Amino acid sequence: MSNLVSVPKNGSLANTNSNENFPTLSNLLDDIFNRELPSVFTSNFNTGITLPKVNIKENADAFIVEMAVPGLKKSDFQIDLDNQMLSISTKTEEEKEQKEENYTRREFGYSSFKRSFTLPEGVDVEKINAKYNDGILDVFLPKKEEAKQKPPKTIKIS
């Protein structure tokens, strides 16, 4: 009787003497842990806000962080700078109560997110500003003068 075990490319162990008609415990566990989880398990467990999408643009004078966060108010945001770490967060609470003759229904929800970014050395942290318009939060990160791109220059040979 051989005790050799073959190792397939997927890394699961299979007994060479096993009956292929009956799944082994190892095969069942592999099936459970190697399949993709339903989206309910991979999404955030908050009530309504998922991690917002971000675009980061660079031009000659600044970096611009664009964050898509519709449905919020300007006062819902908190933007912090700690050393060279920029953090954008929000926390909202919603409470609804509906009273009818025979019942009262009360619902409440909380949602939050936090995105953090390490700033490049060339950002002038004293001049950072932000605006919120039509569901887009724009954070402007101006560059220091020495970090700004200089126009091309032709050097004459003497």
PDB file of C-alpha atoms in Angstrom, residues 56-59 61-65 120 122-123 139-143:
ATOM      1  CA  ILE A  56      -5.859  62.138  -8.071  1.00  0.00           C
ATOM      2  CA  LYS A  57      -4.676  64.589 -10.703  1.00  0.00           C
ATOM      3  CA  GLU A  58      -1.420  66.478 -11.004  1.00  0.00           C
ATOM      4  CA  ASN A  59      -0.731  69.636 -12.922  1.00  0.00           C
ATOM      5  CA  ASP A  61       0.974  73.884  -9.769  1.00  0.00           C
ATOM      6  CA  ALA A  62      -0.886  71.349  -7.621  1.00  0.00           C
ATOM      7  CA  PHE A  63      -2.253  67.910  -6.915  1.00  0.00           C
ATOM      8  CA  ILE A  64      -6.045  67.638  -6.899  1.00  0.00           C
ATOM      9  CA  VAL A  65      -7.908  64.900  -5.038  1.00  0.00           C
ATOM     10  CA  PRO A 120       4.425  64.072  -1.448  1.00  0.00           C
ATOM     11  CA  GLY A 122       6.583  69.079  -2.370  1.00  0.00           C
ATOM     12  CA  VAL A 123       3.060  69.962  -1.113  1.00  0.00           C
ATOM     13  CA  VAL A 139      -9.069  68.898  -2.174  1.00  0.00           C
ATOM     14  CA  PHE A 140      -6.400  71.171  -3.666  1.00  0.00           C
ATOM     15  CA  LEU A 141      -2.823  70.436  -2.649  1.00  0.00           C
ATOM     16  CA  PRO A 142      -0.664  73.291  -4.006  1.00  0.00           C
ATOM     17  CA  LYS A 143       2.985  72.580  -4.685  1.00  0.00           C
TER      18      LYS A 143
END
